XYZ file of C-alpha atoms in Angstrom:
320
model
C 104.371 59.074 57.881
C 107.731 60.391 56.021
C 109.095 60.473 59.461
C 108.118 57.059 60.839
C 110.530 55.609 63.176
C 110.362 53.219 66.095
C 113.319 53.375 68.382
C 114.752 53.804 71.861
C 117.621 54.898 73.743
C 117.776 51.624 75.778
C 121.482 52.366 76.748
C 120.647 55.786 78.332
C 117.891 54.638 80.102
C 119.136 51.535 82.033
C 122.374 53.744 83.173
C 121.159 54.665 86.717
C 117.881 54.663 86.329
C 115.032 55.646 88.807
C 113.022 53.129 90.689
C 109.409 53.235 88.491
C 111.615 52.447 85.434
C 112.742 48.910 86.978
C 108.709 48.127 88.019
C 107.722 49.070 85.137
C 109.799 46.918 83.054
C 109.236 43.918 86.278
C 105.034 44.426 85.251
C 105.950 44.398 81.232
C 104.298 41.530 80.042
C 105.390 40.476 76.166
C 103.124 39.224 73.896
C 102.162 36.357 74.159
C 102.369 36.083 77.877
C 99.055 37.010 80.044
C 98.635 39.968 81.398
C 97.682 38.867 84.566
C 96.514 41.117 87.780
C 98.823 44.380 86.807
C 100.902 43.238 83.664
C 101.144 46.051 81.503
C 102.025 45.985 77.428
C 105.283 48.026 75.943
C 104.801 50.032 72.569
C 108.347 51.863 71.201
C 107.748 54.479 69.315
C 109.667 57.266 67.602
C 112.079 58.132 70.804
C 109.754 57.125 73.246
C 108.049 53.953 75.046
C 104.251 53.657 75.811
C 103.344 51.204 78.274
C 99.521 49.991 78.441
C 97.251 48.133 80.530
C 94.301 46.688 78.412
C 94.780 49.045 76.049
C 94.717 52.701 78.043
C 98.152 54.317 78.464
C 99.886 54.444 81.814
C 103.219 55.668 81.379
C 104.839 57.585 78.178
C 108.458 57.205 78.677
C 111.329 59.328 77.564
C 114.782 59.424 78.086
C 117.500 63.227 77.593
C 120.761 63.247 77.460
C 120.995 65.722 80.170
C 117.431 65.407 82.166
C 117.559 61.630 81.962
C 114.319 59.640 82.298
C 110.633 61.133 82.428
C 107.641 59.476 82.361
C 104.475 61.633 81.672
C 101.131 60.262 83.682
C 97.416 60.997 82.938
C 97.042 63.015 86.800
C 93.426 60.631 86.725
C 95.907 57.945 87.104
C 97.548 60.080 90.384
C 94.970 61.389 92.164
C 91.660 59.999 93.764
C 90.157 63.142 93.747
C 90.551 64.033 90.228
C 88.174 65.464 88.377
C 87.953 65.869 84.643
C 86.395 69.145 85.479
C 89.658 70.565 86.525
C 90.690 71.266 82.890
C 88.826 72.385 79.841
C 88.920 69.186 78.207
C 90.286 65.791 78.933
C 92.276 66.182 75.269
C 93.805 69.799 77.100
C 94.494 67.567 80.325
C 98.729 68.336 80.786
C 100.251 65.055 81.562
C 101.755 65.077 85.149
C 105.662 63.949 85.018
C 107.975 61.800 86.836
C 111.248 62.249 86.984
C 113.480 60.734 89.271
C 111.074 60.082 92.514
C 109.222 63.130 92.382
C 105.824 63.426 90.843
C 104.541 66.765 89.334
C 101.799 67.920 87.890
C 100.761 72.081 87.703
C 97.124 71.899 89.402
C 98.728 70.344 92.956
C 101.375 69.574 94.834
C 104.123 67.179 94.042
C 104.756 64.000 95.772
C 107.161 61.498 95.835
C 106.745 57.662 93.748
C 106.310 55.175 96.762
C 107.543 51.990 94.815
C 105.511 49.142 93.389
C 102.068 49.700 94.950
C 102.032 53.109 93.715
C 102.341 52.122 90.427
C 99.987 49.447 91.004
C 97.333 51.734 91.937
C 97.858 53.928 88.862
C 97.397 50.789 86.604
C 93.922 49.452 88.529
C 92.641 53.105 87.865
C 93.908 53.008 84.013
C 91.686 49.752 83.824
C 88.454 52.170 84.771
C 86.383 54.133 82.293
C 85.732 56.945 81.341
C 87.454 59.064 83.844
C 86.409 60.923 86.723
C 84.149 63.774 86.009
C 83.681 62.795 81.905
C 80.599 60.669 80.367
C 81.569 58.513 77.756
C 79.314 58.195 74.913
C 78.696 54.812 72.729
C 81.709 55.233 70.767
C 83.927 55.822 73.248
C 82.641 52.796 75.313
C 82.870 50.886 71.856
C 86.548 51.713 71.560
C 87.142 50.713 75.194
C 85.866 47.448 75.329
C 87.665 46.731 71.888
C 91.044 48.103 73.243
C 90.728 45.541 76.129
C 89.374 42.645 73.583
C 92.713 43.011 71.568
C 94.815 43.259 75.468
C 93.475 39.584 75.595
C 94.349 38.552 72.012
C 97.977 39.705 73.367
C 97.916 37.182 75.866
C 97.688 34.760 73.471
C 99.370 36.372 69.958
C 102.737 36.162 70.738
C 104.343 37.562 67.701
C 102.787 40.936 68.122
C 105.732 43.816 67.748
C 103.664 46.958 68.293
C 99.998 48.282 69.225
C 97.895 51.222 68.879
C 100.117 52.796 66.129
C 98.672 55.881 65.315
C 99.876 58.696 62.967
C 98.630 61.472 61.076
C 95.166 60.210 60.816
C 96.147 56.865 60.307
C 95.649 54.560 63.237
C 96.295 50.560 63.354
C 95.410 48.505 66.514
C 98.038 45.450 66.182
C 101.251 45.165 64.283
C 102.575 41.211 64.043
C 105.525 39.255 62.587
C 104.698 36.830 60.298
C 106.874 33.541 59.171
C 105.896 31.625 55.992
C 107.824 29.668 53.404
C 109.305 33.172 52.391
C 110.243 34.295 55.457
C 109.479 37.018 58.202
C 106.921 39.938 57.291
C 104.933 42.338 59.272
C 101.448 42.800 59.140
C 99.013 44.887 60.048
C 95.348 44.385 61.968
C 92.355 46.742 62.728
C 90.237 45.225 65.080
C 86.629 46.103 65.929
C 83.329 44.350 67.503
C 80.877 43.107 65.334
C 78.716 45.372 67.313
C 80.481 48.232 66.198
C 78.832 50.199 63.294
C 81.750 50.617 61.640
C 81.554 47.151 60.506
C 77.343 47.711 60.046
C 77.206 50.562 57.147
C 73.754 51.174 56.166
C 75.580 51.265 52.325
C 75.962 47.622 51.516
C 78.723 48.358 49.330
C 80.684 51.045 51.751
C 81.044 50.014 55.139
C 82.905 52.682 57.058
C 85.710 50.132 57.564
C 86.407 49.510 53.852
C 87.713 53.041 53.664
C 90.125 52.748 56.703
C 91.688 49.481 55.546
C 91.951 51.033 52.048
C 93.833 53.931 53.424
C 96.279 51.657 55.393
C 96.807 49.892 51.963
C 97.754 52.992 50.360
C 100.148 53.880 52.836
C 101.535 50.227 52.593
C 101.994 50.393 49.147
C 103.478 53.662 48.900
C 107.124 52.746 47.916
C 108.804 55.625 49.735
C 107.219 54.768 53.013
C 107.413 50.637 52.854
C 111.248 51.244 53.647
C 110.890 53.330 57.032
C 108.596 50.762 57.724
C 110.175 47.662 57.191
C 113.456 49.885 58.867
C 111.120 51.230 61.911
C 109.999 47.576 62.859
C 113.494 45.766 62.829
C 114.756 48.416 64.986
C 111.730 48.192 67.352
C 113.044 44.118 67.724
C 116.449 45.035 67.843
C 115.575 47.354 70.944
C 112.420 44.913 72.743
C 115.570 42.699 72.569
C 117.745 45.041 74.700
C 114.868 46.028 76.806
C 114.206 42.384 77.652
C 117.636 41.196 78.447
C 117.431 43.943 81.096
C 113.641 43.285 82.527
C 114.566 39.744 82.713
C 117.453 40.698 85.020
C 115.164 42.459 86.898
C 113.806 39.062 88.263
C 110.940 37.333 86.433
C 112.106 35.947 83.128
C 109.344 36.277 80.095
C 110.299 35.158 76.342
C 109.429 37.321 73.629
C 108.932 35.246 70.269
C 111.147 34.033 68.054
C 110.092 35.770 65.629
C 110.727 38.739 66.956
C 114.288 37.526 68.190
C 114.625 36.668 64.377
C 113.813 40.305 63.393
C 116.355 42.095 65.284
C 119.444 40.172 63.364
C 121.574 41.785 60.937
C 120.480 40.795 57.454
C 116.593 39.881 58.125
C 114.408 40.966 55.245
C 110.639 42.283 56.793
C 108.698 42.816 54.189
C 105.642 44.577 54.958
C 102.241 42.980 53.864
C 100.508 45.827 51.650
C 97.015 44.627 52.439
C 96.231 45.190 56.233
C 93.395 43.006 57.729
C 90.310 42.986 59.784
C 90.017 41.387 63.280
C 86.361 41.003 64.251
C 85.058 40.133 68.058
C 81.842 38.170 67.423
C 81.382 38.275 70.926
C 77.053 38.452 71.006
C 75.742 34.929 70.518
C 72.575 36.562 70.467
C 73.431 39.052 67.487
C 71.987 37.494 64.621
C 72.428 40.263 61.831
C 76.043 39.930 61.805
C 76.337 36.677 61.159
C 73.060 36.669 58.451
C 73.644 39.832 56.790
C 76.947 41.587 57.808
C 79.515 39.206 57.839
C 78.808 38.213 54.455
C 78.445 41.574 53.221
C 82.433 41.817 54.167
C 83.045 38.729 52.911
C 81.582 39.621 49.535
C 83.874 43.066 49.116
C 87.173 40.915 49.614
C 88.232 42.328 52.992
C 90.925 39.947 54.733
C 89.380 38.974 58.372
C 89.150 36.955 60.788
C 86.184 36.566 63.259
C 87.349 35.374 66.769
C 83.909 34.644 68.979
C 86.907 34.247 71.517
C 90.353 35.224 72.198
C 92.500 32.983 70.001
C 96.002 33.252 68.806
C 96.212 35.875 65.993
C 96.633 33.349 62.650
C 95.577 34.661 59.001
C 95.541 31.397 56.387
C 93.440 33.304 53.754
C 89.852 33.012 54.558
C 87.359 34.854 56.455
């Protein structure tokens, strides 16, 4: 992560811009705020803007100085007769793009964006999976049904700055703003199911999600990348900021937190927490062995969770 970054051209991409742009910014729903029927979740990243609905991407956005806005679609999204099958894989599937009204993808013929209930049809198919023509196996499904478990923490975890980070093998589900006595920090959250083995090792003493939280706490303490971090995630405020003062003109006024308003000042210190934590759906009242066995197993090694059996505001005060 030498190169992490999270920011925007904001500027560019409100001068002019195409029709999808405005609905997807009227559907952006901060955190904090349900999602609702079609409310979709905004991620900046380095140059570009991922929006989500319960967790599966709809829309990457980008913005060129000459070409101006794109948006690049999953063509499942697009098309109702889509198979999987069309492609080699569904990692080898080329995005379809969207620039200006025109939708294009190489396999068929373009067509034009039709306004709001287009979009809203690409979001209710987002919400399905797996995708036409592909099987998903347990892990997969796992990953699903945790990607929409954290979409509802969202609703109610308002201080949330960024989701599904992911870079060079290092992948965190929730970035948050924090305020204490000391002031603002960010920290960092991995969330699984209690169902999910990774949180059941048959080693006692190694469950597979002791190593991922110890490699996020390497990279956190690393003290040439804790700057670009701290950087990335007060210019990621700074630009939700600018992107919200423009949605909200759009119609529909949402807050985002004041936190996060906080962040984006000139001067804020965001100290990044160096230990990232553990978010655990205990959703099975019927599943026993976590609660006997399992839970205290990660209790024992020291890991920093929290166990939600429902979704709850996202609030760490030092026990698990």
């Amino acid at each position: 992560m030498t190169n992490f970054a999270r920011d925007f051209d904001v500027e560019s991409a409100n001068k002019n811009p195409p029709m999808w742009w405005n609905d997807l910014l009227s559907l952006w729903r901060p955190s904090g705020v349900p999602a609702g029927d079609y409310g979709l979740r905004l991620a900046i990243r380095k140059g570009s803007l991922n929006f989500y609905r319960k967790g599966q991407s709809v829309a990457q956005i980008e913005v060129g100085p000459r070409k101006g806005l794109c948006a690049e679609i999953h063509p499942a999204y697009l098309f109702d007769d889509f198979s999987a099958n069309e492609v080699l894989t569904d990692e080898n599937t080329p995005y379809a793009k969207l620039r200006g009204k025109r939708v294009s993808w190489k396999y068929r013929d373009a067509f034009d964006y039709d306004g709001p209930d287009t979009l809203h049809r690409w979001i209710k198919k987002a919400e399905r999976y797996p995708l036409p023509g592909k099987s998903a196996n347990d892990e997969e499904k796992m990953r699903a049904t945790e990607k929409k478990k954290v979409d509802e923490v969202l609703d109610l975890a308002e201080d949330a700055i960024d989701l599904e980070l992911a870079d060079k093998g290092l992948r965190v589900d929730i970035a948050c703003i924090e305020k204490d006595s000391r002031g603002l920090s960010i920290a960092f959250w991995e969330a699984k199911r209690a169902r999910n083995p990774e949180v059941r090792a048959k080693d006692p003493n190694q469950p597979e999600v002791l190593g991922q939280l110890r490699r996020y706490d390497k990279f956190l303490s690393d003290p040439k990348k804790i700057p670009l971090v701290e950087k990335a995630y007060q210019t990621a405020a700074l630009r939700l900021v600018e992107l919200r003062k423009y949605a909200d003109s759009l119609g529909e006024s949402y807050p985002l937190s004041d936190n996060i308003r906080a962040t984006a000042k000139d001067g804020v210190m965001l100290p990044a927490l160096s230990t990232a934590r553990l978010l655990v759906f205990h959703d099975d009242p019927t599943d026993r062995m976590w609660e006997t066995r399992d839970h205290p197993r990660l209790v024992s090694l020291g890991i920093p969770m929290v166990v939600q059996t429902k979704p709850s505001p996202l609030r760490f005060d030092g026990n698990s």
